[in-house]
Coordinates of C-alpha atoms and ligand atoms in Angstrom, one line a residue:
X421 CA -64.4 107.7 -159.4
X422 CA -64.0 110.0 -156.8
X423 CA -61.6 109.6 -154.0
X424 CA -61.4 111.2 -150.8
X425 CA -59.3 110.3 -148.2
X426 CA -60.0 111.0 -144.5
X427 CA -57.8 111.1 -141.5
X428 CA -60.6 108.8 -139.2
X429 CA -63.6 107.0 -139.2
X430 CA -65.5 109.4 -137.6
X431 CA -64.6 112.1 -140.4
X432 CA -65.5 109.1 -143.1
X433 CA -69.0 108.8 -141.8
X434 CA -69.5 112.4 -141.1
X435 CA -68.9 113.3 -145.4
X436 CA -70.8 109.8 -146.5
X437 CA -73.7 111.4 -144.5
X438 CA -73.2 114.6 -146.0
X439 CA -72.9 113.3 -149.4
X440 CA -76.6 111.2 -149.0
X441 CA -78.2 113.8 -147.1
X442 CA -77.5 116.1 -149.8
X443 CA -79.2 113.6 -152.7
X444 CA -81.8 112.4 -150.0
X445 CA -83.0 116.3 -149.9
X446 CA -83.5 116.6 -153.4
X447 CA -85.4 113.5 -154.1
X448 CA -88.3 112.6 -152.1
X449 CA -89.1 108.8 -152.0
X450 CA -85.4 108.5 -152.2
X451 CA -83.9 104.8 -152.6
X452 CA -80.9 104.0 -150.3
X453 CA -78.9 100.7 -150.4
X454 CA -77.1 99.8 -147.2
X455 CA -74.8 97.0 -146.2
X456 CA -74.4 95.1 -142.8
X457 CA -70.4 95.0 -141.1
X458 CA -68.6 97.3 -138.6
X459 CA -67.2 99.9 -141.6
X460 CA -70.8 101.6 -142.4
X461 CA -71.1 102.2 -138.8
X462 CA -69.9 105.6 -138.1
X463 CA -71.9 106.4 -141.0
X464 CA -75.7 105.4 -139.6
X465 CA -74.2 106.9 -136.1
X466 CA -74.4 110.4 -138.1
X467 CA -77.3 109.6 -140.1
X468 CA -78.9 109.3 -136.6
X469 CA -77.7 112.1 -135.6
X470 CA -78.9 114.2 -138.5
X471 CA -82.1 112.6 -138.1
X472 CA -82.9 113.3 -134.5
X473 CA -81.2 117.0 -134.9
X474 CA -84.2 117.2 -137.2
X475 CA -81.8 117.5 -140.0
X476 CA -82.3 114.8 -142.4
X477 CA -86.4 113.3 -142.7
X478 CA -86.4 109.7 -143.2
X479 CA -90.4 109.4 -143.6
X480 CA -90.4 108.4 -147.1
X481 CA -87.2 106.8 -147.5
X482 CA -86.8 102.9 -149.2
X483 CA -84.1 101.1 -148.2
X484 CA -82.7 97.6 -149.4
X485 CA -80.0 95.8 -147.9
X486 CA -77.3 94.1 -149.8
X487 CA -77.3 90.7 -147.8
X488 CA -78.5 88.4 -145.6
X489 CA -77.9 84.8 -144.0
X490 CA -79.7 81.9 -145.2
X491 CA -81.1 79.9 -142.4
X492 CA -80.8 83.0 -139.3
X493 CA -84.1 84.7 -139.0
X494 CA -85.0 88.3 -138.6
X495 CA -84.5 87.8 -134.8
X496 CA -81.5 86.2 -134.4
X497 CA -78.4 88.1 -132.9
X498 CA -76.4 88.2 -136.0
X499 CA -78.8 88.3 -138.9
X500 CA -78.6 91.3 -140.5
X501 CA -82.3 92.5 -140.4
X502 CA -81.6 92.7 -136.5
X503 CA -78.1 94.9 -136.9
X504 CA -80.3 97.0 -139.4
X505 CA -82.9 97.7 -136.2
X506 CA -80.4 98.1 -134.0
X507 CA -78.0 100.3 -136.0
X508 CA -80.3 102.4 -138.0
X509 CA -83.9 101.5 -138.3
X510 CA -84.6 101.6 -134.4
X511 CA -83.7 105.5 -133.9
X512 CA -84.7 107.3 -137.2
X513 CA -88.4 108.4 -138.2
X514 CA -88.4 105.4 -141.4
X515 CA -91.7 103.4 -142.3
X516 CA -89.9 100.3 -141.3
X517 CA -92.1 98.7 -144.2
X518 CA -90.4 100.1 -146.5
X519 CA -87.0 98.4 -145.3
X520 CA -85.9 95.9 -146.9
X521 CA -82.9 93.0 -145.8
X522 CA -83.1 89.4 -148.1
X523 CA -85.4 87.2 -146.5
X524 CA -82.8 84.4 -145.1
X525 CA -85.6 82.0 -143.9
X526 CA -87.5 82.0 -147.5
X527 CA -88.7 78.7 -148.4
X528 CA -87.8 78.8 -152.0
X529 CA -84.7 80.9 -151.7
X530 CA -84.2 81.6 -155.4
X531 CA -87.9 82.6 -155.4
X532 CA -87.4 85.2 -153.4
X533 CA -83.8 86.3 -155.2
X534 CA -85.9 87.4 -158.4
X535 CA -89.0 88.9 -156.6
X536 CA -86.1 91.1 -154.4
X537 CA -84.7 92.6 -157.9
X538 CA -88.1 92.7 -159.2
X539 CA -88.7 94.9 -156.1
X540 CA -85.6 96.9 -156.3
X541 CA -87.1 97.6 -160.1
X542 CA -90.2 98.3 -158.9
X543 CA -89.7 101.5 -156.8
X544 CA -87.5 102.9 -159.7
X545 CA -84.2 101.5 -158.6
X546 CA -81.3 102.3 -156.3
X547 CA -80.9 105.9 -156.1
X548 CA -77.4 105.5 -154.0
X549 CA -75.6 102.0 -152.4
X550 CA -74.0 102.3 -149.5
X551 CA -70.5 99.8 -149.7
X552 CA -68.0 98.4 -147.9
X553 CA -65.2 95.9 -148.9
X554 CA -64.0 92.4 -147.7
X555 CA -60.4 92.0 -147.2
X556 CA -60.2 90.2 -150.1
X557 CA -62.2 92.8 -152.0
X558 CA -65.6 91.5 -152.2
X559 CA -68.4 93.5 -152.2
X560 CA -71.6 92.5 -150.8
X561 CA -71.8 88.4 -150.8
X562 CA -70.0 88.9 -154.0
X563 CA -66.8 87.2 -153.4
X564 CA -63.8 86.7 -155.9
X565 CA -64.6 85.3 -158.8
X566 CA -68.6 86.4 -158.8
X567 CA -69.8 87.5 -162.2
X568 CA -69.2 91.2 -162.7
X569 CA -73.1 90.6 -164.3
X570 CA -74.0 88.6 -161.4
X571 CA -77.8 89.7 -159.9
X572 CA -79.8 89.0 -156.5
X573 CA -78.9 85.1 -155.7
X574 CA -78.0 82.4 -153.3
X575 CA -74.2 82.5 -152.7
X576 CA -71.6 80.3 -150.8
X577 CA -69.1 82.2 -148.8
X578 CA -65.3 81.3 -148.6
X579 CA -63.4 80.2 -146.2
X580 CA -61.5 84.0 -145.8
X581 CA -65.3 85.3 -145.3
X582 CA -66.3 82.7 -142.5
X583 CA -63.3 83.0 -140.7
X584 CA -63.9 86.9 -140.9
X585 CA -67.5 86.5 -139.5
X586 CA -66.5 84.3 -137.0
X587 CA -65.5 86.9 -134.5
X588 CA -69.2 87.3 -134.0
X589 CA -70.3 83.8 -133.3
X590 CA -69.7 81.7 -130.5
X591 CA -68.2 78.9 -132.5
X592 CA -67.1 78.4 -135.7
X593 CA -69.6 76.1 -136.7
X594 CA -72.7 77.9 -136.2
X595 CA -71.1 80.5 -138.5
X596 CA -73.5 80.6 -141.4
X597 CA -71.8 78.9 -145.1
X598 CA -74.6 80.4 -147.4
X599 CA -75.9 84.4 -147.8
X600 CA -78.2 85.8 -150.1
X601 CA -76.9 88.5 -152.0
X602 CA -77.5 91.4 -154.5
X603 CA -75.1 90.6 -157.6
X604 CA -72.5 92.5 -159.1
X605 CA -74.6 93.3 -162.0
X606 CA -77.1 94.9 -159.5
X607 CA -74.9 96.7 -157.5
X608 CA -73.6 98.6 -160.6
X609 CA -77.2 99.4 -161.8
X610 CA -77.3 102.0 -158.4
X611 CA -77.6 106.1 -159.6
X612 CA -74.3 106.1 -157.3
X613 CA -72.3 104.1 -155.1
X614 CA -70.4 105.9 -152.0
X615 CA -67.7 103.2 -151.4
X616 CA -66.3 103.4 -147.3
X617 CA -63.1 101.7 -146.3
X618 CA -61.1 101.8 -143.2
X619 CA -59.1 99.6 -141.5
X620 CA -55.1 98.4 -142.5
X621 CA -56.6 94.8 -143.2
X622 CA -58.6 96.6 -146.0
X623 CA -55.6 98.3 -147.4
X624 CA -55.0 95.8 -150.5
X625 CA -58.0 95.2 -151.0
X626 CA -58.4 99.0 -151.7
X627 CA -55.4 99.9 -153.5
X628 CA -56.6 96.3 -155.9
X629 CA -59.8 97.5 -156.3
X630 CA -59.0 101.7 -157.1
X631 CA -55.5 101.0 -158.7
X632 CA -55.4 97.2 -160.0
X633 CA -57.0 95.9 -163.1
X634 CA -60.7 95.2 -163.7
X635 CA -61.2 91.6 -162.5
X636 CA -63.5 89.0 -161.3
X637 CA -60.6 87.9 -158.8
X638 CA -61.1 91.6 -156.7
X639 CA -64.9 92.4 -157.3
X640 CA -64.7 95.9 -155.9
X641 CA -62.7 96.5 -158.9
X642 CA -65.6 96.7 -161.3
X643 CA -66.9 99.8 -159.2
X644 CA -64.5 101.6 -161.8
X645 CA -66.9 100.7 -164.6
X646 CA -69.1 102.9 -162.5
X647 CA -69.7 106.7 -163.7
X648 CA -70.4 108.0 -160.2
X649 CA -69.0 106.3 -157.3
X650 CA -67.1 108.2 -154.1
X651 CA -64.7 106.2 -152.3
X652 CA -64.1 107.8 -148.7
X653 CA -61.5 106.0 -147.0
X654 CA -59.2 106.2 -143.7
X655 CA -55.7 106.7 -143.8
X656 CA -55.1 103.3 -142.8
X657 CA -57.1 101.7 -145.6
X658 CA -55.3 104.1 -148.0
X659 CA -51.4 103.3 -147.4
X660 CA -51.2 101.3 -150.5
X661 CA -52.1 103.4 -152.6
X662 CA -49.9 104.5 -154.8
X663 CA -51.3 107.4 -157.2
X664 CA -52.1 110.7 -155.9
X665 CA -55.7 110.8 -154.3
X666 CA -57.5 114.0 -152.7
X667 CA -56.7 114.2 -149.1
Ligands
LIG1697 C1 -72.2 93.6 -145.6 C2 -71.5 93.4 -146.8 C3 -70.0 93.0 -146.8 C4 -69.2 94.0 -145.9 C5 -67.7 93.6 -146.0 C6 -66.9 94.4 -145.0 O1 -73.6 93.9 -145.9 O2 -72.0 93.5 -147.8 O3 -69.5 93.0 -148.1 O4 -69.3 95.3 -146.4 O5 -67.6 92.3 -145.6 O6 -67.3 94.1 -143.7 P1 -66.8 95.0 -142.5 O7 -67.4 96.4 -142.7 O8 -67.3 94.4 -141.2 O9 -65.3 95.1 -142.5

């Protein structure tokens, strides 16, 4: 694993976006996994940049998201096909049809787990996955105690995850209890994986996950059963760590 840590999230976006650009430039067609949540952010702000600077061509790009709700459509404020529109999709040249986020209204849920991996397999795979880690060190829907084999499939979230969401829900009720979400297993089957953290709430979570052993109990921890994975985090995600990282 590569580490690299940065002094702010605007310096952590700016080298994730360097570090895809550079693989999206050599690969046409290129297969890029995203996730949903407030850390990525920075990141697609420079990707947009890049983009619209005429840097960085998005016309034949994939995409597949890691997660979605089950039961919020594609419309609604919080599903995570909408913050993918309003985050990335909507300002860069991409064939939105060829953007993918888990179909959280499907009628047979499970159905649509294995045609999503089948899908992923279909275009040759993820070329790089795009990460960011719960405070308790999940990754994706994946949430302690997830099968480091686990694939694409209908998960429950825990209470730590709701309560996190909450913030952006009215009440705590409407807060969805179910997600799809790619698995463990698939996660790991990416070319690469560029790992973002910041935040001091994320700081154990981090220093479990780089420094702590390989368990089901912190599943960003199998990400060191990973040959090429980049972990670009924020000084404030990073104060727990205790061996010495590039900085
Ligand atoms: C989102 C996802 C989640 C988030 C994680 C961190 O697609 O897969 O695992 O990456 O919950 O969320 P933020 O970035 O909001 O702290």
């Amino acid at each position: 694993m590569q580490v690299t840590i940065v002094r702010d999230k605007e310096q952590m976006g700016k080298r994730a976006a360097a570090l895809i650009a550079e693989q999206m430039r050599a690969k046409p067609h290129f297969v890029l996994g995203l996730a949903t949540g407030s850390t990525p952010l920075p990141l697609y702000h420079e990707l947009i940049r890049m983009n619209q600077a005429g840097e960085l061509d998005f016309s034949t790009t994939i995409t597949f998201n890691l997660d979605e709700y089950v039961g919020l459509p594609p419309t609604h404020d919080q599903s995570y096909r909408r913050f993918m529109n309003v985050n990335l999709f909507d300002h860069i040249n991409i064939n939105q049809a060829a953007t993918h986020v888990p179909d959280g209204m499907a009628a047979d849920p499970d159905a649509f787990c294995e045609a999503y991996e089948r899908m992923i397999a279909d275009v040759g795979g993820i070329d790089c996955q795009v990460l960011g880690i719960g405070s308790n060190g999940h990754i994706a829907f994946n949430e302690p105690g997830s099968s480091l084999a686990s694939r694409t499939r209908v998960v429950k979230l825990t209470k730590s995850t709701i309560k996190d969401n909450s913030r952006f829900f009215a009440r705590m009720e409407d807060v969805p209890t179910r997600a799809i979400s790619m698995g463990i297993g698939t996660v790991l089957e990416a070319q690469r994986i560029v790992m973002l953290a910041y935040g001091a709430n994320k700081a154990d979570a981090v220093a479990a996950a780089l420094e702590g052993p390989v368990t089901v109990s912190v599943p960003a921890s199998a990400l060191q059963m990973h040959p090429r994975v980049n972990w670009i985090i924020v000084e404030d995600a990073a104060t727990k760590l205790k061996l010495e990282w590039d900085r």
